[in-house]
CSV table of C-alpha atoms and ligand atoms in Angstrom, one decimal:
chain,number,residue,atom,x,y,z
J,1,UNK,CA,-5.3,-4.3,-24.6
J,2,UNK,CA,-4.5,-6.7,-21.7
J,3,UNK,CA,-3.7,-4.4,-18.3
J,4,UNK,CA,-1.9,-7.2,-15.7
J,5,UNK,CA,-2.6,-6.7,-11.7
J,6,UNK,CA,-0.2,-8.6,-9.1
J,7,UNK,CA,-1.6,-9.2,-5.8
J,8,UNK,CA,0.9,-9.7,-3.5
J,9,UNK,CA,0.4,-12.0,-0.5
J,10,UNK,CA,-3.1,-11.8,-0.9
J,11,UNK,CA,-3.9,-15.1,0.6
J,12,UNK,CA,-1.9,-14.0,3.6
J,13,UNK,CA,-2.5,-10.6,3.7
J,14,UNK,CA,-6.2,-9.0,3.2
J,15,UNK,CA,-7.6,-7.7,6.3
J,16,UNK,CA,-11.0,-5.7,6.1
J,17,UNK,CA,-11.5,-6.5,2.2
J,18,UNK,CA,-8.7,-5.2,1.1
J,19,UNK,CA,-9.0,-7.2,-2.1
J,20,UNK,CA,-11.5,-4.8,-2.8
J,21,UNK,CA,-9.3,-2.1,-4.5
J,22,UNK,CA,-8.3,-4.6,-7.2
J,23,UNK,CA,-11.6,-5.2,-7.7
J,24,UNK,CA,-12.6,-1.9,-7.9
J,25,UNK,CA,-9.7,-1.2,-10.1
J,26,UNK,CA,-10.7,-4.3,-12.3
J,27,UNK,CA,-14.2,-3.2,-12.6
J,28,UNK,CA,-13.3,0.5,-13.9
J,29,UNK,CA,-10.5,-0.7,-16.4
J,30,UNK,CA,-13.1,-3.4,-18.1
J,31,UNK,CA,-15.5,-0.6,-17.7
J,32,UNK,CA,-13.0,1.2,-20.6
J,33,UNK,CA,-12.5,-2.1,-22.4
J,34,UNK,CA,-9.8,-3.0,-21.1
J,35,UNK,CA,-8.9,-6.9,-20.5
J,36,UNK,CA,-7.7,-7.4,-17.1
J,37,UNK,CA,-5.6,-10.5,-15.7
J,38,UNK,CA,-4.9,-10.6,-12.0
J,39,UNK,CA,-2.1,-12.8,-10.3
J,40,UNK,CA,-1.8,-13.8,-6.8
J,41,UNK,CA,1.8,-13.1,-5.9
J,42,UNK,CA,2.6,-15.1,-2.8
J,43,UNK,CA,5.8,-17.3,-0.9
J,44,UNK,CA,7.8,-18.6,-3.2
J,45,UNK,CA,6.5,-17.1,-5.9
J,46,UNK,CA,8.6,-14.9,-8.4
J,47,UNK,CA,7.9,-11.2,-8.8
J,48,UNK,CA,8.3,-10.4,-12.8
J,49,UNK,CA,8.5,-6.8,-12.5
J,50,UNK,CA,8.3,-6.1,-16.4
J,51,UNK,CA,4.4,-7.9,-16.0
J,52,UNK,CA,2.4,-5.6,-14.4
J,53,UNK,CA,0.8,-2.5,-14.6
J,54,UNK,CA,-0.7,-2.4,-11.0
J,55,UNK,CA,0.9,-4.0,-8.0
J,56,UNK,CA,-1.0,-4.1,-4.3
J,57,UNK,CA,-0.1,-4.9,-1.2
J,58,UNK,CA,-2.6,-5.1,1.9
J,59,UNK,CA,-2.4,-5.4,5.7
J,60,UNK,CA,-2.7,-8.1,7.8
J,61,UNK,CA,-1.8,-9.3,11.2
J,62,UNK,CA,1.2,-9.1,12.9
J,63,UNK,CA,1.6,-12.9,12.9
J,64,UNK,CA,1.3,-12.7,8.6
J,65,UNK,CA,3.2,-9.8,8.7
J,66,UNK,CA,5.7,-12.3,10.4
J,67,UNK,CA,5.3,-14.8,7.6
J,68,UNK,CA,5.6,-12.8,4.5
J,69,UNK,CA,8.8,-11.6,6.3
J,70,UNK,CA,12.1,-13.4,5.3
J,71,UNK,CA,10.3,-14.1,1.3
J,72,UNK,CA,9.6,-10.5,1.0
J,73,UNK,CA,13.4,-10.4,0.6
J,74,UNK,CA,14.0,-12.2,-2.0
J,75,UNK,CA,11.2,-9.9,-3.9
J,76,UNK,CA,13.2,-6.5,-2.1
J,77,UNK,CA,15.4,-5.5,-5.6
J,78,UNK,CA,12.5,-6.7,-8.4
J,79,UNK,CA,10.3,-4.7,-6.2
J,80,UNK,CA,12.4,-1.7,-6.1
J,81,UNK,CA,12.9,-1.8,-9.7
J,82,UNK,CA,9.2,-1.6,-10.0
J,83,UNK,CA,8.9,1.3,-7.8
J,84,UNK,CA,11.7,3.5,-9.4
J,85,UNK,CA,10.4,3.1,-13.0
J,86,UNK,CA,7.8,4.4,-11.7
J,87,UNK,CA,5.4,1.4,-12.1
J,88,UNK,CA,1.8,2.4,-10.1
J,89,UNK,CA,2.2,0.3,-6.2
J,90,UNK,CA,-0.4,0.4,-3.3
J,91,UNK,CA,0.2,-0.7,-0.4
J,92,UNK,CA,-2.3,-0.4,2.8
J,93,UNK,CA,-1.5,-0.9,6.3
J,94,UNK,CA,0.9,-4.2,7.0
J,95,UNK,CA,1.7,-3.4,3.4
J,96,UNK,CA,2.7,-0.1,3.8
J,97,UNK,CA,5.0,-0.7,7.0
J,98,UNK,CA,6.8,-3.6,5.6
J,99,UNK,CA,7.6,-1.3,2.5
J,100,UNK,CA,9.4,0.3,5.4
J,101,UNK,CA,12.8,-0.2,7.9
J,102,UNK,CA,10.5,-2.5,10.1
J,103,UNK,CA,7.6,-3.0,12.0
J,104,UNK,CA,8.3,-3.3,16.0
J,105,UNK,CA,5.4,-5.5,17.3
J,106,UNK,CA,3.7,-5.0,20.8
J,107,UNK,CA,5.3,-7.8,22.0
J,108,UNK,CA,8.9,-6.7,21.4
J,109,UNK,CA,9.0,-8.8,17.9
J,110,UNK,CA,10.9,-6.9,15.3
J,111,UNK,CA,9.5,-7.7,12.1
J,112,UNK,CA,12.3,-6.4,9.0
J,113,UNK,CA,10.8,-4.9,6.2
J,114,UNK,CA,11.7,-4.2,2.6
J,115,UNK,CA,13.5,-1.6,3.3
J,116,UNK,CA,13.0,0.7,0.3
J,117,UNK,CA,12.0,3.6,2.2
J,118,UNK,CA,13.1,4.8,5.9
J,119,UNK,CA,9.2,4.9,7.6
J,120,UNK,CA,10.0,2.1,10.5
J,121,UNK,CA,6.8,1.3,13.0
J,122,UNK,CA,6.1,1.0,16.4
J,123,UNK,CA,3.9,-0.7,18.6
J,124,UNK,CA,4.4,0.9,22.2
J,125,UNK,CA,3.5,-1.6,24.7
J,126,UNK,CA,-0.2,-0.9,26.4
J,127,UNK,CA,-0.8,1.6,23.7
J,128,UNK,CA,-4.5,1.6,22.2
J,129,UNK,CA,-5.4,0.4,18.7
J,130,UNK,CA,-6.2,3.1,16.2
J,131,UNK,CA,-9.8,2.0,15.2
J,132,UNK,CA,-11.4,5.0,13.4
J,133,UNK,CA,-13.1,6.4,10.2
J,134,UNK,CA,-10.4,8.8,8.7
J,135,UNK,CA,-10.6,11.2,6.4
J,136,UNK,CA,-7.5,12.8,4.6
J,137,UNK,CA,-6.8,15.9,2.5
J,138,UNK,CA,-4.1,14.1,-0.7
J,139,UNK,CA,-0.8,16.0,-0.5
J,140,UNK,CA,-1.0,15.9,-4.3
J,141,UNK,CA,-4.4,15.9,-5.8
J,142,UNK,CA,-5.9,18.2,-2.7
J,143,UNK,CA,-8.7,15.8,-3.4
J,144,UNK,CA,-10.2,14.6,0.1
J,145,UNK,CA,-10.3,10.6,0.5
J,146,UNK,CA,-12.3,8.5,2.9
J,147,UNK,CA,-11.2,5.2,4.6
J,148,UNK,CA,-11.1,3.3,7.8
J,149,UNK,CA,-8.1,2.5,9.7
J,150,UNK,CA,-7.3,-0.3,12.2
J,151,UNK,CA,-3.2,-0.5,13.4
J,152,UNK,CA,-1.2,-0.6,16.3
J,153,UNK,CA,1.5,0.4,14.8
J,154,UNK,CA,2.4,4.0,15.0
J,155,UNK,CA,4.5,4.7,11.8
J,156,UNK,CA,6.8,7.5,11.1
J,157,UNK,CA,8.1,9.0,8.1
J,158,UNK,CA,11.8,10.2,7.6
J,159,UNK,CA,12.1,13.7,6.8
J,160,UNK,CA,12.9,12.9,3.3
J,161,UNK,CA,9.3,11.6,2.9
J,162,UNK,CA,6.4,12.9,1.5
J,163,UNK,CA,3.0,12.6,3.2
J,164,UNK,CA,0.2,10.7,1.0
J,165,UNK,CA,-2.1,13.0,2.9
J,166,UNK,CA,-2.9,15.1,5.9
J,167,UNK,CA,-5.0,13.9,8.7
J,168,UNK,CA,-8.8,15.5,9.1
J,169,UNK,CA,-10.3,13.3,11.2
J,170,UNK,CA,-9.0,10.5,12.2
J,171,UNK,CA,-5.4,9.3,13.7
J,172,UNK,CA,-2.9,8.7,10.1
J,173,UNK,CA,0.8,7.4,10.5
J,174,UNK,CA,1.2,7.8,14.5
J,175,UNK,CA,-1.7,10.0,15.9
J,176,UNK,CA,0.6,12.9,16.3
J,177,UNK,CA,2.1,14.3,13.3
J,178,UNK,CA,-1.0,14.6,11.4
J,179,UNK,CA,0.9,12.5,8.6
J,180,UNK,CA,-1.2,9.8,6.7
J,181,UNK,CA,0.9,7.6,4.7
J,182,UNK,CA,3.5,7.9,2.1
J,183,UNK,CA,4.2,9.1,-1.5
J,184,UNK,CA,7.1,8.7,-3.9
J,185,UNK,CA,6.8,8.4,-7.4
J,186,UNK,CA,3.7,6.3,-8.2
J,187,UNK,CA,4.2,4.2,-5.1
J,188,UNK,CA,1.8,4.7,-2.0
J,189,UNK,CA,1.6,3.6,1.2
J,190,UNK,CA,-1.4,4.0,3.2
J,191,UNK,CA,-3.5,3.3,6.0
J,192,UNK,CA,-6.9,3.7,4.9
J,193,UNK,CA,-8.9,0.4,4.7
J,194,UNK,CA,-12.0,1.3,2.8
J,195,UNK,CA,-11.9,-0.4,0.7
J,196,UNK,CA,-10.0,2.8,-0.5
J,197,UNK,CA,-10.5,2.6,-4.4
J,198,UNK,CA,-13.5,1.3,-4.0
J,199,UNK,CA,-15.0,4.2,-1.6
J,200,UNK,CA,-12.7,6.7,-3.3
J,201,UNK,CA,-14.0,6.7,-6.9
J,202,UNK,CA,-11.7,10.0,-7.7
J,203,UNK,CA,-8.8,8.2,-6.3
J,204,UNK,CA,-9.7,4.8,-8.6
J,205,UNK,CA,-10.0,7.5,-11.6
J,206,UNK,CA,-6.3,8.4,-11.1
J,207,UNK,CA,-4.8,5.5,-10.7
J,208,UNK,CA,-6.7,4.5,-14.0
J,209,UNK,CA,-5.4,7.9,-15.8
J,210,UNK,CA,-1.7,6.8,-14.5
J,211,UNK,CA,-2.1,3.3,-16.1
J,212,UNK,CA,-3.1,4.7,-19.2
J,213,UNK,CA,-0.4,7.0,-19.4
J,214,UNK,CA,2.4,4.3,-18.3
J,215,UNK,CA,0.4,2.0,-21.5
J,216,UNK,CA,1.1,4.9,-24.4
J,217,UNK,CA,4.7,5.3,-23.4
S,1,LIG,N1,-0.6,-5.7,12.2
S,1,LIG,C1,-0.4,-4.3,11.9
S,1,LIG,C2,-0.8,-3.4,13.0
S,1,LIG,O1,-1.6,-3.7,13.9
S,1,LIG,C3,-1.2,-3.9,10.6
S,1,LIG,C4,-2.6,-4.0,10.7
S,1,LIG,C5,-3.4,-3.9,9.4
S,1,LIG,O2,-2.8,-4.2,8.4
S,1,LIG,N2,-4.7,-3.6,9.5
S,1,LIG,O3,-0.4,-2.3,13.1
């Protein structure tokens, strides 16, 4: 059986090996004898939300960020599609605050995102990067998961949101709230670099399990 992976703007957006989740994915889905085809989804490219089984979406700069901007648009109602029939989405860092409202840059830039959920980011002006090892306790699972984070953004959740998990060490969503990223369905939104599935073997098993489940529907 042939499991699909999209990529998207993964020539633009892959900071700190981010590519490593699908290739930890990959490796544990061939690993069940599984075929796996990956596509780079990227400007101008058309998002076929029936194709996939796995979409991922990784940070980047603020000047990418900037770039992926106006054609994320175009993606915003295949994309949402994808999300509420509850296909499996990952998004890490720039990924997860463009899922977002928008993404306010230190230099007073305003950066629109999807729009699909009401987190929105901010950059305070002289405010310090958050550059630390985290590790987070899954709202879910309870399972604990290890990554490294690297924004300026500070990101916050509307009240409606879940938390992906809750900050043990480490700064999360805005260094305050002890909020680290988003759930909702089987869409996440993140800020641990890690690579996360492939430092988070539990983590990779899940997402494998919800594959599998989506595949026998
Ligand atoms: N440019 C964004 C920030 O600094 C995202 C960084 C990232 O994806 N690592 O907040």
């Amino acid at each position: 059986m042939k499991i699909r992976l999209a990529h998207l703007y993964g020539n633009l957006l892959n900071t700190y090996g981010d590519v490593g989740n699908i290739m930890a994915l990959r490796y544990h889905l061939r690993k069940k004898g599984y075929e796996v085809e990956t596509d780079l989804i990227s400007l101008g490219d058309k998002f076929d939300n029936k194709k996939y089984d796995f979409v991922f979406f990784g940070g980047g700069q603020d000047y990418e960020q900037s770039i992926v901007e106006i054609d994320l648009f175009k993606k915003r109602d295949y994309l949402k599609e994808y999300i509420e029939s509850d296909g499996l989405f990952l998004s890490i860092c720039g990924g997860f605050q463009l899922l977002g409202d928008y993404y306010s840059t230190m230099d007073g830039k305003k950066i629109d995102g999807l729009k699909i959920f009401k987190h929105y980011t901010i950059n305070p002006k002289g405010s310090k990067r958050f550059i630390s090892n985290v590790k987070i306790e899954s709202t879910d699972s309870k399972e604990i998961y290890y990554g490294f984070e690297n924004h300026g953004g500070r990101t916050y959740l509307s009240k409606d949101q879940v938390p992906f998990g809750k900050v043990i060490e480490g700064n999360g969503n805005n260094g305050e709230d002890k909020t680290e990223g988003f759930v909702y369905k089987n869409t996440y939104g993140t800020y641990l670099h890690g690579p996360l599935l492939a430092r988070n073997e539990n983590l990779c098993d899940n997402f494998v399990k919800i594959i599998e489940k989506k595949l026998i529907k």
